[in-house]
Amino acid sequence: EVEIPQLNSSSHAIDVVRAALGKSVTQLVRSDAKLRVSDDAEAVHQARVAVRRLRSHLRSFQPILESDWAGALRERLRSLQDNLAAVRDADVLAANLEELSQELTPVDAQPARTVVERMRETARKSRETLRSALREPHYVELLDALVEAAARPHALAGAEKPARDVALELIHADYKRLRK
């Protein structure tokens, strides 16, 4: 169970961290079973979004989190993100190629079907790699660490300040990247 705090105008910065991490951890955990037993492209998408958000939150909240802890957790998520991206990218590319091939003449359609089948095979292999990673002990340990992170993030002293007082500091680096 991941408890997600309700936020209001008097919430502390740590509450915002816990809410953000908690929502993404919950989304990842909910996708887990489907990732293991089905070819549901939406489950892959939802898990990928959750992992990307987790990594982003850990970077965005870096000013109020223990740097080594947040960085290590972000790094542990990288492999999962890469595996999910490989499946999602292959699925999307295969679907797009298949749709585009419907517009081809019969002469051109056969080679296009060959390309689509190769991409579907790439997606299948990527899915097998993902499922293999989900069976590894380090993945279960990662899920446990994420649940723990959502409940008790390793925060610095400033995390107990009201969220409104540290919000600008938290978004400053992201805003600078966005402007570039």
Tab-separated table of N, CA and C in Angstrom:
chain	number	residue	atom	x	y	z
A	1	GLU	N	0.831	-1.186	0.000
A	1	GLU	CA	0.000	0.000	0.000
A	1	GLU	C	0.872	1.246	0.000
A	2	VAL	N	0.523	2.159	-0.839
A	2	VAL	CA	1.206	3.437	-0.899
A	2	VAL	C	0.195	4.497	-0.481
A	3	GLU	N	0.497	5.174	0.604
A	3	GLU	CA	-0.394	6.235	1.080
A	3	GLU	C	-0.003	7.540	0.399
A	4	ILE	N	-0.955	8.133	-0.285
A	4	ILE	CA	-0.708	9.380	-0.997
A	4	ILE	C	-1.365	10.509	-0.208
A	5	PRO	N	-0.551	11.425	0.326
A	5	PRO	CA	-1.130	12.496	1.138
A	5	PRO	C	-2.001	13.430	0.313
A	6	GLN	N	-3.059	13.917	0.920
A	6	GLN	CA	-3.898	14.933	0.295
A	6	GLN	C	-3.193	16.282	0.472
A	7	LEU	N	-3.060	17.005	-0.608
A	7	LEU	CA	-2.349	18.272	-0.550
A	7	LEU	C	-3.330	19.430	-0.411
A	8	ASN	N	-2.893	20.447	0.316
A	8	ASN	CA	-3.679	21.665	0.463
A	8	ASN	C	-2.715	22.832	0.628
A	9	SER	N	-3.239	23.998	0.876
A	9	SER	CA	-2.401	25.201	0.933
A	9	SER	C	-1.411	25.196	2.093
A	10	SER	N	-1.628	24.340	3.080
A	10	SER	CA	-0.684	24.300	4.205
A	10	SER	C	0.244	23.082	4.153
A	11	SER	N	0.265	22.377	3.038
A	11	SER	CA	1.132	21.206	2.899
A	11	SER	C	2.599	21.611	2.918
A	12	HIS	N	3.403	20.713	3.420
A	12	HIS	CA	4.853	20.910	3.438
A	12	HIS	C	5.449	20.349	2.154
A	13	ALA	N	6.655	20.770	1.864
A	13	ALA	CA	7.335	20.304	0.655
A	13	ALA	C	7.454	18.783	0.637
A	14	ILE	N	7.724	18.177	1.784
A	14	ILE	CA	7.855	16.719	1.836
A	14	ILE	C	6.546	16.027	1.467
A	15	ASP	N	5.419	16.668	1.776
A	15	ASP	CA	4.124	16.106	1.394
A	15	ASP	C	3.971	16.075	-0.120
A	16	VAL	N	4.455	17.114	-0.767
A	16	VAL	CA	4.397	17.177	-2.231
A	16	VAL	C	5.265	16.066	-2.830
A	17	VAL	N	6.435	15.868	-2.262
A	17	VAL	CA	7.330	14.796	-2.717
A	17	VAL	C	6.637	13.450	-2.546
A	18	ARG	N	6.081	13.206	-1.374
A	18	ARG	CA	5.421	11.927	-1.112
A	18	ARG	C	4.232	11.711	-2.046
A	19	ALA	N	3.466	12.763	-2.309
A	19	ALA	CA	2.309	12.636	-3.210
A	19	ALA	C	2.766	12.319	-4.635
A	20	ALA	N	3.767	13.033	-5.108
A	20	ALA	CA	4.256	12.815	-6.478
A	20	ALA	C	4.829	11.409	-6.634
A	21	LEU	N	5.707	11.021	-5.709
A	21	LEU	CA	6.288	9.680	-5.786
A	21	LEU	C	5.216	8.617	-5.621
A	22	GLY	N	4.310	8.834	-4.682
A	22	GLY	CA	3.259	7.853	-4.413
A	22	GLY	C	2.371	7.592	-5.613
A	23	LYS	N	1.987	8.635	-6.323
A	23	LYS	CA	1.126	8.460	-7.508
A	23	LYS	C	1.839	7.649	-8.586
A	24	SER	N	3.095	7.958	-8.810
A	24	SER	CA	3.837	7.242	-9.853
A	24	SER	C	4.146	5.808	-9.451
A	25	VAL	N	4.475	5.584	-8.185
A	25	VAL	CA	4.728	4.213	-7.715
A	25	VAL	C	3.450	3.388	-7.846
A	26	THR	N	2.330	3.957	-7.466
A	26	THR	CA	1.045	3.254	-7.585
A	26	THR	C	0.758	2.900	-9.037
A	27	GLN	N	1.004	3.828	-9.947
A	27	GLN	CA	0.787	3.582	-11.369
A	27	GLN	C	1.675	2.444	-11.871
A	28	LEU	N	2.916	2.420	-11.441
A	28	LEU	CA	3.833	1.355	-11.850
A	28	LEU	C	3.386	0.008	-11.302
A	29	VAL	N	3.055	-0.042	-10.038
A	29	VAL	CA	2.645	-1.304	-9.414
A	29	VAL	C	1.367	-1.837	-10.073
A	30	ARG	N	0.445	-0.956	-10.398
A	30	ARG	CA	-0.809	-1.383	-11.047
A	30	ARG	C	-0.567	-1.953	-12.445
A	31	SER	N	0.483	-1.515	-13.094
A	31	SER	CA	0.805	-2.014	-14.441
A	31	SER	C	1.563	-3.329	-14.406
A	32	ASP	N	2.155	-3.644	-13.279
A	32	ASP	CA	3.072	-4.775	-13.156
A	32	ASP	C	2.475	-6.099	-13.628
A	33	ALA	N	1.307	-6.468	-13.130
A	33	ALA	CA	0.720	-7.771	-13.479
A	33	ALA	C	0.464	-7.885	-14.979
A	34	LYS	N	-0.045	-6.828	-15.575
A	34	LYS	CA	-0.312	-6.858	-17.022
A	34	LYS	C	0.983	-6.979	-17.817
A	35	LEU	N	2.035	-6.334	-17.337
A	35	LEU	CA	3.324	-6.431	-18.023
A	35	LEU	C	3.818	-7.871	-18.045
A	36	ARG	N	3.536	-8.588	-16.976
A	36	ARG	CA	4.035	-9.953	-16.837
A	36	ARG	C	3.275	-10.966	-17.675
A	37	VAL	N	1.971	-10.757	-17.868
A	37	VAL	CA	1.149	-11.822	-18.457
A	37	VAL	C	0.450	-11.457	-19.759
A	38	SER	N	0.529	-10.219	-20.188
A	38	SER	CA	-0.192	-9.859	-21.413
A	38	SER	C	0.706	-9.037	-22.330
A	39	ASP	N	0.213	-8.840	-23.527
A	39	ASP	CA	0.903	-7.994	-24.495
A	39	ASP	C	0.229	-6.628	-24.577
A	40	ASP	N	-0.407	-6.223	-23.495
A	40	ASP	CA	-1.160	-4.980	-23.424
A	40	ASP	C	-0.228	-3.785	-23.612
A	41	ALA	N	-0.355	-3.131	-24.745
A	41	ALA	CA	0.494	-1.979	-25.043
A	41	ALA	C	0.229	-0.828	-24.069
A	42	GLU	N	-0.998	-0.709	-23.593
A	42	GLU	CA	-1.333	0.362	-22.659
A	42	GLU	C	-0.626	0.155	-21.320
A	43	ALA	N	-0.479	-1.085	-20.880
A	43	ALA	CA	0.238	-1.362	-19.628
A	43	ALA	C	1.697	-0.947	-19.759
A	44	VAL	N	2.289	-1.221	-20.902
A	44	VAL	CA	3.678	-0.805	-21.142
A	44	VAL	C	3.759	0.717	-21.115
A	45	HIS	N	2.812	1.357	-21.776
A	45	HIS	CA	2.800	2.816	-21.805
A	45	HIS	C	2.659	3.399	-20.400
A	46	GLN	N	1.708	2.877	-19.624
A	46	GLN	CA	1.481	3.395	-18.272
A	46	GLN	C	2.700	3.181	-17.373
A	47	ALA	N	3.319	2.020	-17.482
A	47	ALA	CA	4.521	1.748	-16.687
A	47	ALA	C	5.659	2.672	-17.103
A	48	ARG	N	5.805	2.874	-18.382
A	48	ARG	CA	6.873	3.750	-18.879
A	48	ARG	C	6.659	5.181	-18.391
A	49	VAL	N	5.424	5.658	-18.468
A	49	VAL	CA	5.116	7.002	-17.972
A	49	VAL	C	5.431	7.097	-16.485
A	50	ALA	N	5.058	6.079	-15.725
A	50	ALA	CA	5.309	6.088	-14.275
A	50	ALA	C	6.804	6.160	-13.980
A	51	VAL	N	7.598	5.370	-14.682
A	51	VAL	CA	9.047	5.358	-14.448
A	51	VAL	C	9.665	6.695	-14.857
A	52	ARG	N	9.243	7.231	-15.983
A	52	ARG	CA	9.776	8.524	-16.413
A	52	ARG	C	9.427	9.616	-15.407
A	53	ARG	N	8.202	9.585	-14.892
A	53	ARG	CA	7.806	10.572	-13.889
A	53	ARG	C	8.601	10.397	-12.600
A	54	LEU	N	8.796	9.161	-12.185
A	54	LEU	CA	9.581	8.925	-10.971
A	54	LEU	C	10.979	9.511	-11.112
A	55	ARG	N	11.619	9.237	-12.230
A	55	ARG	CA	12.968	9.759	-12.445
A	55	ARG	C	12.959	11.286	-12.494
A	56	SER	N	11.937	11.839	-13.118
A	56	SER	CA	11.809	13.289	-13.194
A	56	SER	C	11.568	13.899	-11.814
A	57	HIS	N	10.684	13.294	-11.027
A	57	HIS	CA	10.414	13.800	-9.676
A	57	HIS	C	11.683	13.763	-8.822
A	58	LEU	N	12.416	12.676	-8.918
A	58	LEU	CA	13.636	12.562	-8.115
A	58	LEU	C	14.658	13.627	-8.510
A	59	ARG	N	14.667	14.001	-9.781
A	59	ARG	CA	15.561	15.075	-10.232
A	59	ARG	C	15.009	16.436	-9.809
A	60	SER	N	13.705	16.658	-10.013
A	60	SER	CA	13.111	17.958	-9.702
A	60	SER	C	13.151	18.280	-8.218
A	61	PHE	N	12.977	17.270	-7.385
A	61	PHE	CA	12.966	17.485	-5.938
A	61	PHE	C	14.365	17.377	-5.320
A	62	GLN	N	15.369	17.280	-6.158
A	62	GLN	CA	16.748	17.133	-5.687
A	62	GLN	C	17.158	18.180	-4.643
A	63	PRO	N	16.695	19.438	-4.763
A	63	PRO	CA	17.124	20.423	-3.754
A	63	PRO	C	16.694	20.099	-2.317
A	64	ILE	N	15.676	19.263	-2.155
A	64	ILE	CA	15.241	18.941	-0.793
A	64	ILE	C	15.399	17.460	-0.463
A	65	LEU	N	16.050	16.717	-1.359
A	65	LEU	CA	16.300	15.291	-1.114
A	65	LEU	C	17.794	15.046	-0.968
A	66	GLU	N	18.123	13.987	-0.249
A	66	GLU	CA	19.533	13.591	-0.164
A	66	GLU	C	19.988	13.214	-1.568
A	67	SER	N	20.977	13.894	-2.033
A	67	SER	CA	21.436	13.766	-3.405
A	67	SER	C	21.846	12.336	-3.771
A	68	ASP	N	22.639	11.704	-2.929
A	68	ASP	CA	23.105	10.345	-3.218
A	68	ASP	C	21.942	9.369	-3.283
A	69	TRP	N	21.002	9.519	-2.362
A	69	TRP	CA	19.837	8.623	-2.320
A	69	TRP	C	18.995	8.786	-3.576
A	70	ALA	N	18.643	10.036	-3.926
A	70	ALA	CA	17.803	10.294	-5.098
A	70	ALA	C	18.522	9.861	-6.380
A	71	GLY	N	19.803	10.173	-6.474
A	71	GLY	CA	20.563	9.784	-7.662
A	71	GLY	C	20.649	8.280	-7.833
A	72	ALA	N	20.863	7.565	-6.737
A	72	ALA	CA	20.951	6.101	-6.809
A	72	ALA	C	19.611	5.491	-7.227
A	73	LEU	N	18.527	6.035	-6.706
A	73	LEU	CA	17.204	5.523	-7.071
A	73	LEU	C	16.896	5.819	-8.540
A	74	ARG	N	17.255	7.009	-8.999
A	74	ARG	CA	17.075	7.349	-10.416
A	74	ARG	C	17.864	6.385	-11.296
A	75	GLU	N	19.085	6.079	-10.879
A	75	GLU	CA	19.932	5.186	-11.668
A	75	GLU	C	19.342	3.775	-11.697
A	76	ARG	N	18.809	3.321	-10.585
A	76	ARG	CA	18.198	1.987	-10.534
A	76	ARG	C	16.982	1.907	-11.459
A	77	LEU	N	16.313	3.014	-11.682
A	77	LEU	CA	15.142	3.040	-12.561
A	77	LEU	C	15.513	3.074	-14.042
A	78	ARG	N	16.751	3.439	-14.337
A	78	ARG	CA	17.166	3.604	-15.736
A	78	ARG	C	16.996	2.326	-16.564
A	79	SER	N	17.428	1.200	-16.045
A	79	SER	CA	17.335	-0.057	-16.786
A	79	SER	C	15.879	-0.416	-17.077
A	80	LEU	N	15.020	-0.244	-16.083
A	80	LEU	CA	13.590	-0.513	-16.294
A	80	LEU	C	13.038	0.434	-17.356
A	81	GLN	N	13.418	1.696	-17.280
A	81	GLN	CA	12.963	2.660	-18.281
A	81	GLN	C	13.415	2.239	-19.681
A	82	ASP	N	14.651	1.808	-19.808
A	82	ASP	CA	15.173	1.388	-21.105
A	82	ASP	C	14.419	0.177	-21.643
A	83	ASN	N	14.137	-0.798	-20.778
A	83	ASN	CA	13.398	-1.987	-21.215
A	83	ASN	C	11.982	-1.634	-21.649
A	84	LEU	N	11.323	-0.778	-20.894
A	84	LEU	CA	9.964	-0.353	-21.251
A	84	LEU	C	9.972	0.441	-22.553
A	85	ALA	N	10.965	1.299	-22.732
A	85	ALA	CA	11.061	2.107	-23.948
A	85	ALA	C	11.254	1.224	-25.175
A	86	ALA	N	12.063	0.188	-25.055
A	86	ALA	CA	12.299	-0.705	-26.198
A	86	ALA	C	11.006	-1.371	-26.649
A	87	VAL	N	10.204	-1.830	-25.695
A	87	VAL	CA	8.927	-2.471	-26.030
A	87	VAL	C	7.977	-1.449	-26.641
A	88	ARG	N	7.823	-0.326	-25.968
A	88	ARG	CA	6.873	0.697	-26.423
A	88	ARG	C	7.250	1.217	-27.804
A	89	ASP	N	8.509	1.530	-28.009
A	89	ASP	CA	8.934	2.067	-29.302
A	89	ASP	C	8.695	1.062	-30.427
A	90	ALA	N	9.008	-0.206	-30.185
A	90	ALA	CA	8.795	-1.237	-31.211
A	90	ALA	C	7.308	-1.437	-31.482
A	91	ASP	N	6.483	-1.438	-30.443
A	91	ASP	CA	5.036	-1.577	-30.622
A	91	ASP	C	4.475	-0.429	-31.460
A	92	VAL	N	4.845	0.785	-31.111
A	92	VAL	CA	4.325	1.965	-31.815
A	92	VAL	C	4.807	1.979	-33.261
A	93	LEU	N	6.077	1.689	-33.465
A	93	LEU	CA	6.603	1.684	-34.825
A	93	LEU	C	5.921	0.609	-35.674
A	94	ALA	N	5.734	-0.578	-35.133
A	94	ALA	CA	5.061	-1.642	-35.875
A	94	ALA	C	3.629	-1.238	-36.231
A	95	ALA	N	2.921	-0.663	-35.280
A	95	ALA	CA	1.541	-0.240	-35.546
A	95	ALA	C	1.498	0.855	-36.607
A	96	ASN	N	2.397	1.818	-36.520
A	96	ASN	CA	2.426	2.897	-37.510
A	96	ASN	C	2.783	2.384	-38.898
A	97	LEU	N	3.771	1.487	-38.960
A	97	LEU	CA	4.150	0.915	-40.262
A	97	LEU	C	3.011	0.089	-40.850
A	98	GLU	N	2.339	-0.660	-40.008
A	98	GLU	CA	1.217	-1.469	-40.485
A	98	GLU	C	0.105	-0.578	-41.043
A	99	GLU	N	-0.181	0.500	-40.344
A	99	GLU	CA	-1.220	1.424	-40.810
A	99	GLU	C	-0.830	2.059	-42.143
A	100	LEU	N	0.416	2.490	-42.233
A	100	LEU	CA	0.880	3.096	-43.480
A	100	LEU	C	0.910	2.092	-44.628
A	101	SER	N	1.209	0.853	-44.334
A	101	SER	CA	1.288	-0.170	-45.391
A	101	SER	C	-0.079	-0.472	-46.004
A	102	GLN	N	-1.150	-0.141	-45.300
A	102	GLN	CA	-2.499	-0.367	-45.835
A	102	GLN	C	-2.764	0.498	-47.067
A	103	GLU	N	-2.022	1.574	-47.197
A	103	GLU	CA	-2.204	2.502	-48.317
A	103	GLU	C	-1.361	2.135	-49.534
A	104	LEU	N	-0.546	1.112	-49.402
A	104	LEU	CA	0.361	0.742	-50.491
A	104	LEU	C	-0.341	-0.108	-51.539
A	105	THR	N	0.258	-0.102	-52.711
A	105	THR	CA	-0.230	-0.979	-53.773
A	105	THR	C	0.094	-2.418	-53.411
A	106	PRO	N	-0.596	-3.392	-53.985
A	106	PRO	CA	-0.296	-4.796	-53.669
A	106	PRO	C	1.163	-5.179	-53.912
A	107	VAL	N	1.795	-4.597	-54.901
A	107	VAL	CA	3.190	-4.904	-55.207
A	107	VAL	C	4.097	-4.457	-54.047
A	108	ASP	N	3.799	-3.293	-53.493
A	108	ASP	CA	4.614	-2.751	-52.409
A	108	ASP	C	4.192	-3.267	-51.037
A	109	ALA	N	2.987	-3.791	-50.946
A	109	ALA	CA	2.459	-4.226	-49.650
A	109	ALA	C	3.236	-5.417	-49.078
A	110	GLN	N	3.662	-6.350	-49.941
A	110	GLN	CA	4.366	-7.535	-49.449
A	110	GLN	C	5.688	-7.184	-48.766
A	111	PRO	N	6.540	-6.385	-49.375
A	111	PRO	CA	7.769	-6.009	-48.662
A	111	PRO	C	7.464	-5.229	-47.371
A	112	ALA	N	6.428	-4.431	-47.404
A	112	ALA	CA	6.054	-3.681	-46.198
A	112	ALA	C	5.629	-4.634	-45.086
A	113	ARG	N	4.883	-5.692	-45.448
A	113	ARG	CA	4.474	-6.680	-44.429
A	113	ARG	C	5.697	-7.360	-43.809
A	114	THR	N	6.718	-7.583	-44.626
A	114	THR	CA	7.951	-8.175	-44.112
A	114	THR	C	8.601	-7.253	-43.075
A	115	VAL	N	8.624	-5.971	-43.366
A	115	VAL	CA	9.197	-5.004	-42.434
A	115	VAL	C	8.361	-4.958	-41.149
A	116	VAL	N	7.039	-4.957	-41.290
A	116	VAL	CA	6.156	-4.935	-40.123
A	116	VAL	C	6.378	-6.181	-39.270
A	117	GLU	N	6.505	-7.336	-39.901
A	117	GLU	CA	6.735	-8.573	-39.147
A	117	GLU	C	8.068	-8.546	-38.417
A	118	ARG	N	9.078	-7.988	-39.038
A	118	ARG	CA	10.375	-7.851	-38.355
A	118	ARG	C	10.252	-6.944	-37.130
A	119	MET	N	9.487	-5.867	-37.279
A	119	MET	CA	9.309	-4.953	-36.148
A	119	MET	C	8.497	-5.631	-35.051
A	120	ARG	N	7.504	-6.428	-35.419
A	120	ARG	CA	6.719	-7.166	-34.418
A	120	ARG	C	7.615	-8.182	-33.688
A	121	GLU	N	8.540	-8.775	-34.417
A	121	GLU	CA	9.491	-9.707	-33.798
A	121	GLU	C	10.422	-8.954	-32.836
A	122	THR	N	10.835	-7.769	-33.223
A	122	THR	CA	11.649	-6.940	-32.326
A	122	THR	C	10.866	-6.615	-31.063
A	123	ALA	N	9.594	-6.271	-31.222
A	123	ALA	CA	8.741	-5.982	-30.065
A	123	ALA	C	8.595	-7.216	-29.176
A	124	ARG	N	8.415	-8.379	-29.798
A	124	ARG	CA	8.263	-9.616	-29.022
A	124	ARG	C	9.533	-9.904	-28.213
A	125	LYS	N	10.691	-9.754	-28.844
A	125	LYS	CA	11.958	-9.990	-28.137
A	125	LYS	C	12.163	-8.964	-27.023
A	126	SER	N	11.802	-7.727	-27.288
A	126	SER	CA	11.918	-6.683	-26.261
A	126	SER	C	11.000	-6.984	-25.081
A	127	ARG	N	9.818	-7.498	-25.380
A	127	ARG	CA	8.867	-7.856	-24.319
A	127	ARG	C	9.419	-9.019	-23.485
A	128	GLU	N	10.046	-9.995	-24.134
A	128	GLU	CA	10.670	-11.111	-23.413
A	128	GLU	C	11.784	-10.603	-22.498
A	129	THR	N	12.584	-9.671	-22.992
A	129	THR	CA	13.659	-9.084	-22.182
A	129	THR	C	13.068	-8.356	-20.979
A	130	LEU	N	12.001	-7.609	-21.200
A	130	LEU	CA	11.331	-6.906	-20.106
A	130	LEU	C	10.809	-7.891	-19.065
A	131	ARG	N	10.120	-8.938	-19.531
A	131	ARG	CA	9.561	-9.923	-18.591
A	131	ARG	C	10.653	-10.639	-17.811
A	132	SER	N	11.751	-10.895	-18.465
A	132	SER	CA	12.877	-11.511	-17.770
A	132	SER	C	13.385	-10.575	-16.670
A	133	ALA	N	13.484	-9.291	-16.979
A	133	ALA	CA	13.939	-8.308	-15.983
A	133	ALA	C	12.961	-8.220	-14.815
A	134	LEU	N	11.664	-8.367	-15.094
A	134	LEU	CA	10.653	-8.287	-14.032
A	134	LEU	C	10.714	-9.487	-13.083
A	135	ARG	N	11.356	-10.555	-13.515
A	135	ARG	CA	11.493	-11.739	-12.655
A	135	ARG	C	12.761	-11.709	-11.805
A	136	GLU	N	13.610	-10.749	-12.055
A	136	GLU	CA	14.882	-10.651	-11.325
A	136	GLU	C	14.649	-10.131	-9.907
A	137	PRO	N	15.409	-10.632	-8.945
A	137	PRO	CA	15.270	-10.138	-7.567
A	137	PRO	C	15.483	-8.631	-7.438
A	138	HIS	N	16.375	-8.077	-8.258
A	138	HIS	CA	16.644	-6.636	-8.142
A	138	HIS	C	15.413	-5.802	-8.510
A	139	TYR	N	14.523	-6.340	-9.361
A	139	TYR	CA	13.304	-5.606	-9.694
A	139	TYR	C	12.368	-5.553	-8.486
A	140	VAL	N	12.205	-6.683	-7.812
A	140	VAL	CA	11.364	-6.715	-6.610
A	140	VAL	C	11.956	-5.793	-5.552
A	141	GLU	N	13.272	-5.804	-5.412
A	141	GLU	CA	13.944	-4.906	-4.471
A	141	GLU	C	13.720	-3.444	-4.861
A	142	LEU	N	13.706	-3.160	-6.162
A	142	LEU	CA	13.452	-1.808	-6.636
A	142	LEU	C	12.028	-1.378	-6.272
A	143	LEU	N	11.056	-2.263	-6.499
A	143	LEU	CA	9.676	-1.930	-6.128
A	143	LEU	C	9.563	-1.644	-4.630
A	144	ASP	N	10.203	-2.475	-3.825
A	144	ASP	CA	10.199	-2.237	-2.372
A	144	ASP	C	10.827	-0.884	-2.044
A	145	ALA	N	11.926	-0.564	-2.706
A	145	ALA	CA	12.599	0.715	-2.459
A	145	ALA	C	11.717	1.893	-2.883
A	146	LEU	N	10.965	1.714	-3.962
A	146	LEU	CA	10.079	2.785	-4.424
A	146	LEU	C	8.914	3.005	-3.470
A	147	VAL	N	8.345	1.912	-2.970
A	147	VAL	CA	7.267	2.037	-1.987
A	147	VAL	C	7.794	2.732	-0.736
A	148	GLU	N	8.981	2.345	-0.313
A	148	GLU	CA	9.609	2.978	0.850
A	148	GLU	C	9.902	4.458	0.571
A	149	ALA	N	10.353	4.756	-0.631
A	149	ALA	CA	10.654	6.145	-0.997
A	149	ALA	C	9.400	7.008	-0.964
A	150	ALA	N	8.290	6.467	-1.425
A	150	ALA	CA	7.041	7.221	-1.410
A	150	ALA	C	6.560	7.462	0.025
A	151	ALA	N	6.824	6.516	0.893
A	151	ALA	CA	6.399	6.653	2.293
A	151	ALA	C	7.351	7.532	3.097
A	152	ARG	N	8.650	7.329	2.877
A	152	ARG	CA	9.657	8.026	3.681
A	152	ARG	C	10.838	8.459	2.798
A	153	PRO	N	10.631	9.507	2.011
A	153	PRO	CA	11.751	9.983	1.180
A	153	PRO	C	12.894	10.480	2.058
A	154	HIS	N	14.097	10.307	1.595
A	154	HIS	CA	15.277	10.775	2.318
A	154	HIS	C	15.426	12.274	2.057
A	155	ALA	N	14.834	13.048	2.929
A	155	ALA	CA	14.748	14.485	2.714
A	155	ALA	C	15.759	15.253	3.549
A	156	LEU	N	16.072	16.430	3.068
A	156	LEU	CA	16.920	17.367	3.790
A	156	LEU	C	16.048	18.239	4.689
A	157	ALA	N	16.680	19.062	5.486
A	157	ALA	CA	15.955	19.883	6.461
A	157	ALA	C	14.902	20.786	5.818
A	158	GLY	N	15.156	21.310	4.648
A	158	GLY	CA	14.213	22.221	3.994
A	158	GLY	C	12.896	21.590	3.595
A	159	ALA	N	12.819	20.286	3.628
A	159	ALA	CA	11.603	19.595	3.197
A	159	ALA	C	10.439	19.814	4.146
A	160	GLU	N	10.716	20.275	5.355
A	160	GLU	CA	9.643	20.513	6.325
A	160	GLU	C	9.046	21.906	6.195
A	161	LYS	N	9.600	22.716	5.306
A	161	LYS	CA	9.048	24.043	5.068
A	161	LYS	C	7.735	23.920	4.308
A	162	PRO	N	6.893	24.948	4.408
A	162	PRO	CA	5.674	24.938	3.591
A	162	PRO	C	6.029	24.839	2.105
A	163	ALA	N	5.259	24.063	1.383
A	163	ALA	CA	5.539	23.837	-0.039
A	163	ALA	C	5.573	25.155	-0.809
A	164	ARG	N	4.686	26.069	-0.479
A	164	ARG	CA	4.647	27.339	-1.203
A	164	ARG	C	5.945	28.132	-1.038
A	165	ASP	N	6.680	27.892	0.052
A	165	ASP	CA	7.922	28.621	0.289
A	165	ASP	C	9.107	28.056	-0.494
A	166	VAL	N	9.022	26.809	-0.911
A	166	VAL	CA	10.141	26.201	-1.640
A	166	VAL	C	9.798	25.863	-3.087
A	167	ALA	N	8.564	26.153	-3.498
A	167	ALA	CA	8.119	25.775	-4.844
A	167	ALA	C	8.994	26.382	-5.933
A	168	LEU	N	9.310	27.669	-5.823
A	168	LEU	CA	10.134	28.307	-6.855
A	168	LEU	C	11.511	27.686	-6.942
A	169	GLU	N	12.086	27.374	-5.807
A	169	GLU	CA	13.399	26.723	-5.791
A	169	GLU	C	13.331	25.366	-6.490
A	170	LEU	N	12.245	24.639	-6.278
A	170	LEU	CA	12.111	23.307	-6.856
A	170	LEU	C	11.942	23.342	-8.370
A	171	ILE	N	11.241	24.328	-8.877
A	171	ILE	CA	10.981	24.346	-10.315
A	171	ILE	C	12.000	25.157	-11.096
A	172	HIS	N	12.884	25.854	-10.400
A	172	HIS	CA	13.835	26.734	-11.071
A	172	HIS	C	14.687	25.998	-12.120
A	173	ALA	N	15.305	24.899	-11.731
A	173	ALA	CA	16.182	24.168	-12.667
A	173	ALA	C	15.388	23.610	-13.841
A	174	ASP	N	14.194	23.072	-13.570
A	174	ASP	CA	13.365	22.546	-14.655
A	174	ASP	C	12.935	23.660	-15.596
A	175	TYR	N	12.618	24.814	-15.036
A	175	TYR	CA	12.215	25.959	-15.844
A	175	TYR	C	13.365	26.416	-16.756
A	176	LYS	N	14.578	26.443	-16.214
A	176	LYS	CA	15.733	26.826	-17.019
A	176	LYS	C	15.934	25.847	-18.178
A	177	ARG	N	15.782	24.560	-17.914
A	177	ARG	CA	15.911	23.561	-18.991
A	177	ARG	C	14.823	23.761	-20.037
A	178	LEU	N	13.615	24.045	-19.603
A	178	LEU	CA	12.496	24.259	-20.509
A	178	LEU	C	12.756	25.477	-21.404
A	179	ARG	N	13.266	26.550	-20.812
A	179	ARG	CA	13.544	27.757	-21.586
A	179	ARG	C	14.577	27.499	-22.665
A	180	LYS	N	15.599	26.686	-22.350
A	180	LYS	CA	16.635	26.373	-23.348
A	180	LYS	C	16.029	25.610	-24.505
